[in-house]
Coordinates of C-alpha atoms and ligand atoms in Angstrom, one line a residue:
X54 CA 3.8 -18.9 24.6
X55 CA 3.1 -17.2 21.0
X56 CA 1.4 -19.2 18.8
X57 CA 2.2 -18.5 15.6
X58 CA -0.8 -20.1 13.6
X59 CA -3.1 -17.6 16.0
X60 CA -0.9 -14.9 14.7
X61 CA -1.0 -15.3 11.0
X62 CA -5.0 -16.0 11.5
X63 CA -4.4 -12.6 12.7
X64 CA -3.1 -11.6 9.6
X65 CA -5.3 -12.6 7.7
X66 CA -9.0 -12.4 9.2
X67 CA -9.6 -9.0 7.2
X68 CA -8.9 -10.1 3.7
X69 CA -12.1 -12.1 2.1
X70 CA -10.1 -14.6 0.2
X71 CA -7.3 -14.8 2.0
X72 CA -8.8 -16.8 4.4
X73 CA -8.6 -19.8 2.0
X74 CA -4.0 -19.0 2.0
X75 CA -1.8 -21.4 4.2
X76 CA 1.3 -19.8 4.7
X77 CA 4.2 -22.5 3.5
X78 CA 6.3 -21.8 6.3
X79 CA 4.3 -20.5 9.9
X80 CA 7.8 -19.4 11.2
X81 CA 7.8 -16.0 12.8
X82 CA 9.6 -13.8 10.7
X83 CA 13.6 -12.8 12.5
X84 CA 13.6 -9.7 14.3
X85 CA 14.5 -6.6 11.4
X86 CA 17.5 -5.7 13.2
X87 CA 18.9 -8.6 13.5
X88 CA 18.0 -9.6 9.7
X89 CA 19.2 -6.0 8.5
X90 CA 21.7 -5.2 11.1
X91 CA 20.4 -2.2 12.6
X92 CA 21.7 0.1 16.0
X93 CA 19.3 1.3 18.1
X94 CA 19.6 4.7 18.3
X95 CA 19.4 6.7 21.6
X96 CA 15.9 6.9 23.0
X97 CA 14.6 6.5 26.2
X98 CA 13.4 2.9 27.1
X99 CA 9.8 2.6 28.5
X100 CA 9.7 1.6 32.0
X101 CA 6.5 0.9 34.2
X102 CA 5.7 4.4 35.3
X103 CA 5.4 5.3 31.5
X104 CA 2.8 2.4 31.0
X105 CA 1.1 3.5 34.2
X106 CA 1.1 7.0 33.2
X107 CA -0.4 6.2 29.6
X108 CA -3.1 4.0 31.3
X109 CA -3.9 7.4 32.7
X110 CA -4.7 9.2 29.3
X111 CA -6.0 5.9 27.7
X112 CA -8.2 4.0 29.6
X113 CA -6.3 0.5 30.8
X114 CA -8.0 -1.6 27.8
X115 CA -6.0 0.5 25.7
X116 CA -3.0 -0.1 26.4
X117 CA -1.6 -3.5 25.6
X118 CA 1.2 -4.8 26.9
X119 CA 0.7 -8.4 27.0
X120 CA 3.1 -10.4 24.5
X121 CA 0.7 -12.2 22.5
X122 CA -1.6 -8.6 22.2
X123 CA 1.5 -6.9 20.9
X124 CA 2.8 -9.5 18.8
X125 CA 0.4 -8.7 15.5
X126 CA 1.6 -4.7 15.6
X127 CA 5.2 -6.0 15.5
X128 CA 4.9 -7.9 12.5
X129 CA 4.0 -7.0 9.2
X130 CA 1.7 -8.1 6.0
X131 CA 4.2 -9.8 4.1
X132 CA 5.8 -11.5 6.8
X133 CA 9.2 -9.6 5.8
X134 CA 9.7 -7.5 9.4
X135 CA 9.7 -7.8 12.9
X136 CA 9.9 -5.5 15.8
X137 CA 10.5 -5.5 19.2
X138 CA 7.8 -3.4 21.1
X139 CA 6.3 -4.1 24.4
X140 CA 3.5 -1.7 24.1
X141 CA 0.8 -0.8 22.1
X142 CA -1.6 2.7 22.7
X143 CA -4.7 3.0 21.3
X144 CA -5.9 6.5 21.2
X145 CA -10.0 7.2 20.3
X146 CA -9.4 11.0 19.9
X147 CA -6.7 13.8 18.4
X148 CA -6.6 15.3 22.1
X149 CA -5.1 11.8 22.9
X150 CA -2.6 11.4 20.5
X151 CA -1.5 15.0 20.9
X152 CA -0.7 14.1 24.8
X153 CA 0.6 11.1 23.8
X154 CA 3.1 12.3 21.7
X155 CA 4.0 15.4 23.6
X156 CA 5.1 13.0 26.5
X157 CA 7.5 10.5 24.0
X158 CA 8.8 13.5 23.1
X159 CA 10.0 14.8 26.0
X160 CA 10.9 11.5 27.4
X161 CA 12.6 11.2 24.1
X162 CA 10.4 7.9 23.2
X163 CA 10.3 6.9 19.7
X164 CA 6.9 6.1 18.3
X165 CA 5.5 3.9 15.0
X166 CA 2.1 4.9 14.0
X167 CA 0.0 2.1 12.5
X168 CA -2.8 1.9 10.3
X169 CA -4.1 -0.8 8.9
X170 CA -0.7 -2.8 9.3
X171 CA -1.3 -3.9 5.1
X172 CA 1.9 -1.7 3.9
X173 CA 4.5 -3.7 2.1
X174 CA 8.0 -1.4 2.8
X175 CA 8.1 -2.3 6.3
X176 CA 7.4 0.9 7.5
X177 CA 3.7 -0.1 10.0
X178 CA 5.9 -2.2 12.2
X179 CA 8.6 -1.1 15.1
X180 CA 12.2 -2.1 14.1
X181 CA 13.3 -2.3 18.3
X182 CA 10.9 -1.2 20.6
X183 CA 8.9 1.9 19.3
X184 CA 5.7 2.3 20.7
X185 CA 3.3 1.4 18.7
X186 CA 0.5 3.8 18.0
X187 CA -2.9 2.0 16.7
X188 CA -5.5 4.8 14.9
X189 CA -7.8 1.6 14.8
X190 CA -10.5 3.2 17.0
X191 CA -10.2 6.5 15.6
X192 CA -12.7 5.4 12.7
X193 CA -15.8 7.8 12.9
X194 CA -17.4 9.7 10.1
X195 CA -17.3 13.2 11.0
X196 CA -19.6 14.7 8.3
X197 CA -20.4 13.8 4.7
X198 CA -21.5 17.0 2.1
X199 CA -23.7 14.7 -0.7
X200 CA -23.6 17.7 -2.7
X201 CA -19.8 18.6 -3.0
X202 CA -19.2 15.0 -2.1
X203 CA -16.1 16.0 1.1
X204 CA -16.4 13.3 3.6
X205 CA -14.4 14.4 6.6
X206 CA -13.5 11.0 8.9
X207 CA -11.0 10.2 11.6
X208 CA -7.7 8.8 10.0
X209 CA -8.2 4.8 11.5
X210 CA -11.8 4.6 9.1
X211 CA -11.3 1.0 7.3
X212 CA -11.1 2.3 3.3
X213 CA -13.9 -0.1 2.2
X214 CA -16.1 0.8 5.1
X215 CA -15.8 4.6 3.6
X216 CA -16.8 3.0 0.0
X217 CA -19.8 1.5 1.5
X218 CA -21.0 4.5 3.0
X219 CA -20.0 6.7 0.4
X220 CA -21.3 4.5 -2.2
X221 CA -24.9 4.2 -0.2
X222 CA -25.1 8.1 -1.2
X223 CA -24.2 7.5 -4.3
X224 CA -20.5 8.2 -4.4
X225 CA -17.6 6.0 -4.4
X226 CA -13.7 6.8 -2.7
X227 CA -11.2 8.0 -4.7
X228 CA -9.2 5.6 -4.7
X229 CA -9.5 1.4 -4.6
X230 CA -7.0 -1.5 -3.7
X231 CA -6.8 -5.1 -2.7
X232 CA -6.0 -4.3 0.9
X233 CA -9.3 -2.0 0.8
X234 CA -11.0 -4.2 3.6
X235 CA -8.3 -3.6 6.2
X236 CA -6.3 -0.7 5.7
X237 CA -7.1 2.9 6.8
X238 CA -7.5 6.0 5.3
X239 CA -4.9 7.4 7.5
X240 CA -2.6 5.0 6.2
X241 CA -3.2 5.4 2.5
X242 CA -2.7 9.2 3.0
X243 CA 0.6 9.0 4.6
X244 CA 1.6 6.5 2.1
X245 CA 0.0 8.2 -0.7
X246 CA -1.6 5.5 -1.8
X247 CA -1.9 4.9 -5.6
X248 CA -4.2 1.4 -6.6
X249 CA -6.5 0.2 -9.3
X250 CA -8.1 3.3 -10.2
X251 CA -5.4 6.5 -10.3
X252 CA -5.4 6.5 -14.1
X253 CA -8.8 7.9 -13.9
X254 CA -9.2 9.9 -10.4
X255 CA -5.4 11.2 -9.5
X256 CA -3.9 10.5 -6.7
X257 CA -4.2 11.5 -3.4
X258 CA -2.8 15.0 -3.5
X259 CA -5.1 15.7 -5.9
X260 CA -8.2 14.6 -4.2
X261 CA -7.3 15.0 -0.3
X262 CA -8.9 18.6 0.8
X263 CA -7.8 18.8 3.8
X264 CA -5.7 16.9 6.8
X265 CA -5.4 17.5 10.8
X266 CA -2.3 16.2 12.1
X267 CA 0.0 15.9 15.2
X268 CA 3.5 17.1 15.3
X269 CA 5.8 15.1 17.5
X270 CA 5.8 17.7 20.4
X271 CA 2.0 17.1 20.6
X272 CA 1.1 20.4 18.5
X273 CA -2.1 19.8 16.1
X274 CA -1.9 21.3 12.9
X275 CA -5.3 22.0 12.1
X276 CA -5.7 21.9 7.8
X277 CA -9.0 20.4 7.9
X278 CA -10.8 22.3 5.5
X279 CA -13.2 20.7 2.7
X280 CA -12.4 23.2 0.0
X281 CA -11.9 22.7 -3.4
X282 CA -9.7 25.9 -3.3
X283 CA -7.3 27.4 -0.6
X284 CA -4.3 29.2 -1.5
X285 CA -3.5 30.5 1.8
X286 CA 0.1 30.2 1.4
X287 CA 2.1 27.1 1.8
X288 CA -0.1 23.7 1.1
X289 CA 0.9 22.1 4.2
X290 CA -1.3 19.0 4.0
X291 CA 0.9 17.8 1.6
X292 CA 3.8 17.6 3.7
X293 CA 1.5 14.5 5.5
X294 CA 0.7 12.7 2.3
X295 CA 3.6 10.2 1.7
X296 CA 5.5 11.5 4.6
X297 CA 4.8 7.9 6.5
X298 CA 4.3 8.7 10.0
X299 CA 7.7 10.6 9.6
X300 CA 6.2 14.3 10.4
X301 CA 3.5 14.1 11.7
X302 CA 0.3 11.4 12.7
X303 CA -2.5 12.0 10.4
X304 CA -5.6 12.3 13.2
X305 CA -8.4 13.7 10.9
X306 CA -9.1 13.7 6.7
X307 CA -11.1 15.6 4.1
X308 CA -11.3 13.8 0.9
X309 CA -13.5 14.5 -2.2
X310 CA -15.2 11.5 -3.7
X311 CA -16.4 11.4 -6.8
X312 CA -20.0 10.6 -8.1
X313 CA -20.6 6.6 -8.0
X314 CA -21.0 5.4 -12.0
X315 CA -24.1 4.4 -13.5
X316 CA -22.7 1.9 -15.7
X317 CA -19.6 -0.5 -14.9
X318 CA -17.9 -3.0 -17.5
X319 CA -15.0 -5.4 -16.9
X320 CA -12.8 -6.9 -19.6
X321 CA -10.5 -9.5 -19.0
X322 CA -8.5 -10.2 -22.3
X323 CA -5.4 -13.0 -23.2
X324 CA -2.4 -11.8 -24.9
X325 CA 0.5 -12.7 -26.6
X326 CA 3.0 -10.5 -25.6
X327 CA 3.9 -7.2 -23.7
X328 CA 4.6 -5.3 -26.7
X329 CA 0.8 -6.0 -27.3
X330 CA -0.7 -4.7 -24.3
X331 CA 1.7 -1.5 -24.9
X332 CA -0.7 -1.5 -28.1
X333 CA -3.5 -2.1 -26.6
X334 CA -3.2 0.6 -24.1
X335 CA -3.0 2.9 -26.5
X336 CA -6.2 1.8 -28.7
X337 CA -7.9 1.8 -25.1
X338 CA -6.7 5.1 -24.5
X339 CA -8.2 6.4 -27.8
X340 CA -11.5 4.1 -28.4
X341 CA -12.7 4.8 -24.4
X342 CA -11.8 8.0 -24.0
X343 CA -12.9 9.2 -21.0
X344 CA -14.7 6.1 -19.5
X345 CA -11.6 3.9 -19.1
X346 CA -10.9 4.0 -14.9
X347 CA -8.4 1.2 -14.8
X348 CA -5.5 -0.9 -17.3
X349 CA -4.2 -3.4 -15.5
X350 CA -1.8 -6.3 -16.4
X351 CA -0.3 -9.6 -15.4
X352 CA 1.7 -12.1 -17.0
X353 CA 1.0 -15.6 -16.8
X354 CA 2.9 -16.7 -13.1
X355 CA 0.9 -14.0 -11.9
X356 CA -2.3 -15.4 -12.8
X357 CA -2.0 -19.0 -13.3
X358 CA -0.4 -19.0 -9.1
X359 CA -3.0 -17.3 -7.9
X360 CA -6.0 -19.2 -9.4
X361 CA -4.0 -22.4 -8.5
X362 CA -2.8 -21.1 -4.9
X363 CA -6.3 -19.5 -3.7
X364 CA -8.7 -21.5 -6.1
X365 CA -9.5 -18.8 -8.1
X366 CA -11.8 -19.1 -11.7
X367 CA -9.5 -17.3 -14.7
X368 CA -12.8 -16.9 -16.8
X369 CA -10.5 -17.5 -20.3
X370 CA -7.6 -20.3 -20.7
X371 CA -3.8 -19.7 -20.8
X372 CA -1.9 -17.0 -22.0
X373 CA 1.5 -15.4 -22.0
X374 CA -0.4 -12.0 -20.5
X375 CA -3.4 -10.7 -19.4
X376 CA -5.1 -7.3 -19.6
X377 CA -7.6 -6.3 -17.3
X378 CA -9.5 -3.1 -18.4
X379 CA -12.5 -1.3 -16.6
X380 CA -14.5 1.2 -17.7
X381 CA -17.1 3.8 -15.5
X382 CA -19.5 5.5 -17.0
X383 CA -22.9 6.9 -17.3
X384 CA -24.7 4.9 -19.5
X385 CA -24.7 1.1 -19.4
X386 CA -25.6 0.3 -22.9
X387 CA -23.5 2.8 -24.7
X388 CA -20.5 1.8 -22.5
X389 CA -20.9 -2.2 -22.8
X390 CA -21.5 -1.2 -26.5
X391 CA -17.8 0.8 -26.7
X392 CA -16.3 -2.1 -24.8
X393 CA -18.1 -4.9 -26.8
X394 CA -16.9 -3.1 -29.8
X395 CA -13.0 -2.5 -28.8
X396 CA -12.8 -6.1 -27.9
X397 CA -14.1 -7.2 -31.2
X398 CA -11.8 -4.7 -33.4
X399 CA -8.5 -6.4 -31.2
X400 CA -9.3 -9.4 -31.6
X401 CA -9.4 -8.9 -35.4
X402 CA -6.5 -6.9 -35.1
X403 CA -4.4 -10.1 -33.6
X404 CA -3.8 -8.0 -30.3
X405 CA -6.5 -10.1 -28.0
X406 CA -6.4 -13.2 -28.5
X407 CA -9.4 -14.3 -26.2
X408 CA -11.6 -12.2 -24.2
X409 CA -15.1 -11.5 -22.1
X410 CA -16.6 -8.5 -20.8
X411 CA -19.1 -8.4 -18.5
X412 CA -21.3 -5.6 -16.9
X413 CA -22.5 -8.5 -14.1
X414 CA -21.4 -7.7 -10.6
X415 CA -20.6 -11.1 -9.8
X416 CA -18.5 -11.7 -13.1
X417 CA -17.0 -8.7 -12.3
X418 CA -16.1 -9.8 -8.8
X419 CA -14.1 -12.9 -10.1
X420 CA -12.3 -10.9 -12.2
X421 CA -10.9 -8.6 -10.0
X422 CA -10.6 -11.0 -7.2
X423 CA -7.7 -12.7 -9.4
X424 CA -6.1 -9.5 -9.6
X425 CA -6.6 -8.0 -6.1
X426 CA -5.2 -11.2 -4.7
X427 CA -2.0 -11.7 -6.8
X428 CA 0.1 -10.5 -4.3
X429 CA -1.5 -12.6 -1.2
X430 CA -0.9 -15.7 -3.1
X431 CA 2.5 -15.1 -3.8
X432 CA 2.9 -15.7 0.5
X433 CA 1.3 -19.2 0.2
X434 CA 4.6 -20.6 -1.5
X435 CA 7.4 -19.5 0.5
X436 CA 9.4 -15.8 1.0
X437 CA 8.4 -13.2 -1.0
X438 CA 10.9 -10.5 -2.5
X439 CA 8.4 -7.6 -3.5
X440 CA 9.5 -4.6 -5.6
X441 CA 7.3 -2.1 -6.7
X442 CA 8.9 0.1 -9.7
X443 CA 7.6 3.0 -11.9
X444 CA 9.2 3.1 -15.4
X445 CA 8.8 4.3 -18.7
X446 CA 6.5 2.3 -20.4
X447 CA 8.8 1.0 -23.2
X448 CA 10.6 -0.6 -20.9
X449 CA 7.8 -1.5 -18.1
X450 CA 8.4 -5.4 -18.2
X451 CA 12.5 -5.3 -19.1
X452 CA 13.0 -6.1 -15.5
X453 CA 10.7 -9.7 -14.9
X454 CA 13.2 -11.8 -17.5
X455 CA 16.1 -9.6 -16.3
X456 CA 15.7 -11.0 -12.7
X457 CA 14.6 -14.3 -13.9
X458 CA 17.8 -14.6 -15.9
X459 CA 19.9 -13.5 -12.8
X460 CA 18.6 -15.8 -10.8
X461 CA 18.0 -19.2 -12.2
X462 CA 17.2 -21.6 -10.1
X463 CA 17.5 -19.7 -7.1
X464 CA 13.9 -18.5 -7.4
X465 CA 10.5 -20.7 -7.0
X466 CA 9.3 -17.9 -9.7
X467 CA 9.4 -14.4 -10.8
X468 CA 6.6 -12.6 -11.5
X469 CA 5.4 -9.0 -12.5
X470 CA 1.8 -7.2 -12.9
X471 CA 0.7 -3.8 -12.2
X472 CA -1.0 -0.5 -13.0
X473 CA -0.1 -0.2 -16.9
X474 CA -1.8 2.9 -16.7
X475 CA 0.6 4.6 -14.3
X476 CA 3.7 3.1 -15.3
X477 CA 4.0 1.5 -11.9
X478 CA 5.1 -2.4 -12.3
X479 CA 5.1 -4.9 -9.1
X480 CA 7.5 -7.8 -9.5
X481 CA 7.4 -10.7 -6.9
X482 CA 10.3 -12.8 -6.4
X483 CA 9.4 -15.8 -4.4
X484 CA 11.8 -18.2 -3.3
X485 CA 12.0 -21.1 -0.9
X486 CA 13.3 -19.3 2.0
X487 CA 14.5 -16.4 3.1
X488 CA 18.4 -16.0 2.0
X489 CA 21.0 -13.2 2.0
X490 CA 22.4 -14.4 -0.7
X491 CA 19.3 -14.3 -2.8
X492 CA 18.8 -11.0 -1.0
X493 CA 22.1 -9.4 -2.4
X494 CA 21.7 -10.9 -5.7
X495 CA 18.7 -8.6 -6.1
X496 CA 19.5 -5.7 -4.2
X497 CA 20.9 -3.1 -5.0
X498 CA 21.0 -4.9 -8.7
X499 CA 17.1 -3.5 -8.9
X500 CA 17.4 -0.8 -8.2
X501 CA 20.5 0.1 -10.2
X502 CA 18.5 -1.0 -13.4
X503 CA 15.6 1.0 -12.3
X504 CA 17.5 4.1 -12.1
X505 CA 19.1 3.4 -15.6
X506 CA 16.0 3.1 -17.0
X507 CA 15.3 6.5 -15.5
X508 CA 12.1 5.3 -13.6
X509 CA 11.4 5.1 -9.5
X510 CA 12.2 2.9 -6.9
X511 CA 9.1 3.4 -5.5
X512 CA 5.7 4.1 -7.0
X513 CA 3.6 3.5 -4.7
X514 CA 4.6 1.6 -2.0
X515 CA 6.8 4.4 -0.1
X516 CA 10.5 3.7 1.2
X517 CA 9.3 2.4 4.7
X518 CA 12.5 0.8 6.3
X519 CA 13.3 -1.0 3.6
X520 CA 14.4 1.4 1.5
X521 CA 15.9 4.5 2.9
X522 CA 19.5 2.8 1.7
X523 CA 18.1 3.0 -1.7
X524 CA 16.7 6.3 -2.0
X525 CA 19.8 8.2 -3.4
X526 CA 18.5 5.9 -6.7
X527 CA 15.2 8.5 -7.3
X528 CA 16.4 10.7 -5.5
X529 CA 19.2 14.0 -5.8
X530 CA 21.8 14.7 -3.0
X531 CA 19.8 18.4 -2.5
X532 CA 16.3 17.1 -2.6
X533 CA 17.6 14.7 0.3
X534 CA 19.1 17.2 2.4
X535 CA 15.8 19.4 2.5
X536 CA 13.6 16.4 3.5
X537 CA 16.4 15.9 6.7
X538 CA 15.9 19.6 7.4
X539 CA 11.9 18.9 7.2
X540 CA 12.5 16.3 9.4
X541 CA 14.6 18.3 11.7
X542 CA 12.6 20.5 11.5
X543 CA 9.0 19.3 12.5
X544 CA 10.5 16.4 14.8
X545 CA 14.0 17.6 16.3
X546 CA 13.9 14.5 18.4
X547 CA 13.5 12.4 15.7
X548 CA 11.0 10.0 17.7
X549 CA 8.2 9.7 15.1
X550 CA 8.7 6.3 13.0
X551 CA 12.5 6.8 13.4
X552 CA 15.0 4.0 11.1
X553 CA 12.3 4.5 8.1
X554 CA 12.4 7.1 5.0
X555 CA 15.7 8.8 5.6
X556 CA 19.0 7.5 5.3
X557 CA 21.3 7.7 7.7
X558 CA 23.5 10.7 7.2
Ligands
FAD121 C1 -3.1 -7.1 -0.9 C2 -2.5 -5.7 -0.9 C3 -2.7 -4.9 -2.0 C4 -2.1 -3.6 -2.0 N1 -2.4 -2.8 -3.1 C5 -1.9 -1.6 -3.1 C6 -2.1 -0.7 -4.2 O1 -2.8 -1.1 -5.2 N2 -1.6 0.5 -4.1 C7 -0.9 1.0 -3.1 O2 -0.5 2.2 -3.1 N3 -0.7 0.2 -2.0 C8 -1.1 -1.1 -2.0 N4 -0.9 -1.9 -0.9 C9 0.0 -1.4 0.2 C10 -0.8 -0.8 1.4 O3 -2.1 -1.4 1.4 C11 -0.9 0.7 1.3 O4 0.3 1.2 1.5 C12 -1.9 1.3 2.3 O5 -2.0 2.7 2.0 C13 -1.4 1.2 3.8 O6 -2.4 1.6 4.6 P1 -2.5 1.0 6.1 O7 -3.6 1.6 6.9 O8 -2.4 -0.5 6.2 O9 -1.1 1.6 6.7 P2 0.0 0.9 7.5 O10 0.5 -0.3 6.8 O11 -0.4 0.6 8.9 O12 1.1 2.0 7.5 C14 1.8 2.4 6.4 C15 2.7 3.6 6.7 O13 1.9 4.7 7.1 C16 2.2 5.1 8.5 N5 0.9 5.5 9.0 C17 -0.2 4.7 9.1 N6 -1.2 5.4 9.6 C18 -0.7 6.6 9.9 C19 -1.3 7.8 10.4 N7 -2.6 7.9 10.8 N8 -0.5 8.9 10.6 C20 0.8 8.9 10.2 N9 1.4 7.8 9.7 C21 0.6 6.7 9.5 C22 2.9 3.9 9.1 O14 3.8 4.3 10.1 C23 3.6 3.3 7.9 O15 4.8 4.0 7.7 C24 -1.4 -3.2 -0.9 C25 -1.2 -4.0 0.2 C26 -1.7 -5.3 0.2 C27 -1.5 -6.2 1.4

């Protein structure tokens, strides 16, 4: 019988302060196609000599088909979908993967690759019964270059277990976000993974060098290489970043990471309104120059739930808004200094109303562990609704007291923070229970707005399967078509994380 307490423990284990979240309802989520009325489409359906014939390539640990060993891959982080697979495979190498998927394919069985099952579209989890395809034992360093700073790992390698080594030699990763202790690198490729820290290193398809990957007829594309520069005709590792297990599995990365920074300083500041922080960005833009590495904000539900929901300290009282601002530099006194300074000049200039920087690594901490964990504590109260928008800046918040307008009383709270930075909102709307009423009062409404204000329906989360329905919002009739000729192309069987990304035609 599944025990689902053990399963949201399972949930849960990775993330440091999650541990402290009860979930308000321990209900197992309704299966997706039930909740979202989906058809299976035509693939083959796994039968015992399949499971006896992978527990030939894998050895018999790796291959789970217990119920209550499956049951964690079928569900995912936010507790929103649930599949239907009997069986799990966990390959340790590319040469396993590649026979793997060369046999789905000709048996015609449809696959979902999974990371580290933290993405928030729906897209880790099966929707019927996919196979699920674990990378979390791929997760060895392959080689590190200190002096260009490429770190070539296998694609299952924990993010934050990357930082740590990275950071030991005096580099950090690229990129950084609350799920960092349990998704993988794989994953944050083939979602192209934005987080805390694009507004000062890019995004992934700026600082992935190189990717191997496996087609779906079991063909590895070998693009591996560590070079800054390769124009070797067509860039085909960027066909894997934010393609979501769709055309490929990513087995193998090359990533640069930059050089680690001397000097660190947080700011936390209160705020009046968002037309402030708008403000504010700008003067942080100009007074910080080139040190400023992250400009986050939330408005007050977002951080007033979470300190009450996970116990968190908000080092300043009450406010409408809150900016958080980070700076990485080379020089701890100058930077604290420039930081120390800005924060004085806004505060005379009305824009902050009350502030504290720190440089301390445990101040530090507590700041951003109020800001990494806005999104888990949202869980604790009941169902969660999770957008995640890019806009123009102007109108970056317009959608928060839209939403909350449209829906009254229906909602426990609406909230929004995000990367000011890069545009990219996220707005939570929590409510008691799941509803389809609530559901339609929100979707496509969103969505529709978004696209008025000219902005995306997705910034960083991808389209996963629960958003393929909405894509024609960001995206034109043409561009559409080519991805379904990709698709067609690389994966004519259409078994690799089928009912995600593309609409049905
Ligand atoms: C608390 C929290 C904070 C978050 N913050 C951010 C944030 O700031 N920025 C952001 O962009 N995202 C954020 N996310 C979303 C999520 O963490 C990212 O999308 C992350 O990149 C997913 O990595 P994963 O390993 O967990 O992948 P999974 O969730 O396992 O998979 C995500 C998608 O990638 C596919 N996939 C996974 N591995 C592979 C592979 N090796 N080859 C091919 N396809 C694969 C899956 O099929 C799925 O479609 C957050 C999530 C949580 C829970």
């Amino acid at each position: 019988m599944i025990n689902s307490l053990t399963l949201f423990v399972t949930y849960i284990k990775n993330f440091k302060v999650l541990n402290q979240v009860r979930c308000a309802s321990q209900v197992l989520p309704q299966f997706s196609s039930e909740k979202y009325k989906v058809k299976r489409k035509p693939f083959g359906t796994i039968e015992a000599s399949d499971v006896d014939y992978f527990k030939t390539v894998l050895s018999e640990d790796r291959v789970l088909t217990d119920d209550n060993d499956v049951l964690p891959f079928n569900i995912d982080w936010i507790k929103n979908c649930r599949g239907q697979s009997k069986l799990v495979l966990k390959p340790k190498t590319t040469q396993e993967v590649s026979t793997i998927l060369k046999y789905c394919n000709q048996k015609r069985l449809a696959v979902c690759p999974q990371g580290g099952n933290t993405g928030l579209v729906g897209g880790s989890v099966p929707v019927f019964d996919e196979i699920v395809l674990s990378f979390m034992l791929m997760n060895k360093i392959i080689s590190f270059d200190e002096i260009s700073g490429a770190l070539i790992c296998e694609a299952g390698c924990i993010l934050e277990n990357l930082d740590n080594y990275v950071r030991e030699r005096n580099l950090i990763m690229p990129l950084d976000l609350g799920a960092k202790g349990s998704c993988h690198i794989g994953g944050n490729i083939s979602t192209n993974a934005g987080g805390l820290r694009l507004l000062r290193y890019g995004n992934l398809h700026g600082s992935v060098l190189g990717v191997e990957a496996v087609k779906a007829d079991g063909t590895v594309i070998d693009c591996l290489k560590s070079l800054k520069k390769d124009n070797t005709g067509y860039h085909l590792k960027h066909l894997f970043i934010g393609s979501e297990g769709t055309l490929g599995l990513v087995t193998k990365v090359a990533i640069h990471c930059p050089a680690l920074p001397k000097a660190v300083s947080v700011g936390f500041f209160g705020v009046e309104k968002f037309e402030d922080i708008l403000r504010l960005y700008a003067n942080a833009k100009s007074s910080l120059g080139e040190i400023l590495s992250a400009f986050e904000m939330a408005d007050n539900d977002s951080i007033s739930s979470t300190a009450k929901n996970l116990k968190l300290p908000n080092p300043i009282s009450d406010y409408p808004f809150y900016v958080l601002l980070e700076t990485h530099g080379s020089d701890e006194a100058h930077d604290s200094e420039k930081l120390t300074r800005f924060l004085e000049k806004e505060m005379e200039s009305g824009l902050i109303l009350d502030g504290t920087v720190t440089s301390d690594p445990a101040k530090m901490q507590t700041i951003w562990n109020l800001r990494e964990n806005i999104a888990a504590a949202g869980l604790v109260e009941g169902y969660m609704f999770k957008y995640d928008v890019s806009l123009p800046l102007r109108n970056y918040y317009s959608l928060v007291p839209l939403l909350r307008q449209r829906l009254g009383a229906k909602a426990s709270r609406v909230y929004g923070y995000g990367h000011v930075g890069d545009g990219n909102i996220h707005i939570n709307v929590i409510v008691p229970k799941y509803s389809p009423e609530a559901s339609s009062m929100l979707e496509p409404y969103i969505f529709e707005e978004v696209a008025k204000l000219k902005g995306s329906i997705s910034a960083e989360h991808g389209v996963g399967f629960r958003k393929p329905q909405f894509i024609h919002y960001s995206k034109d009739a043409n561009a559409l078509q080519l991805m379904q000729q990709l698709k067609q192309l690389m994966d004519p069987n259409g078994i690799l994380n089928p009912y995600k990304v593309l609409p049905e035609i």
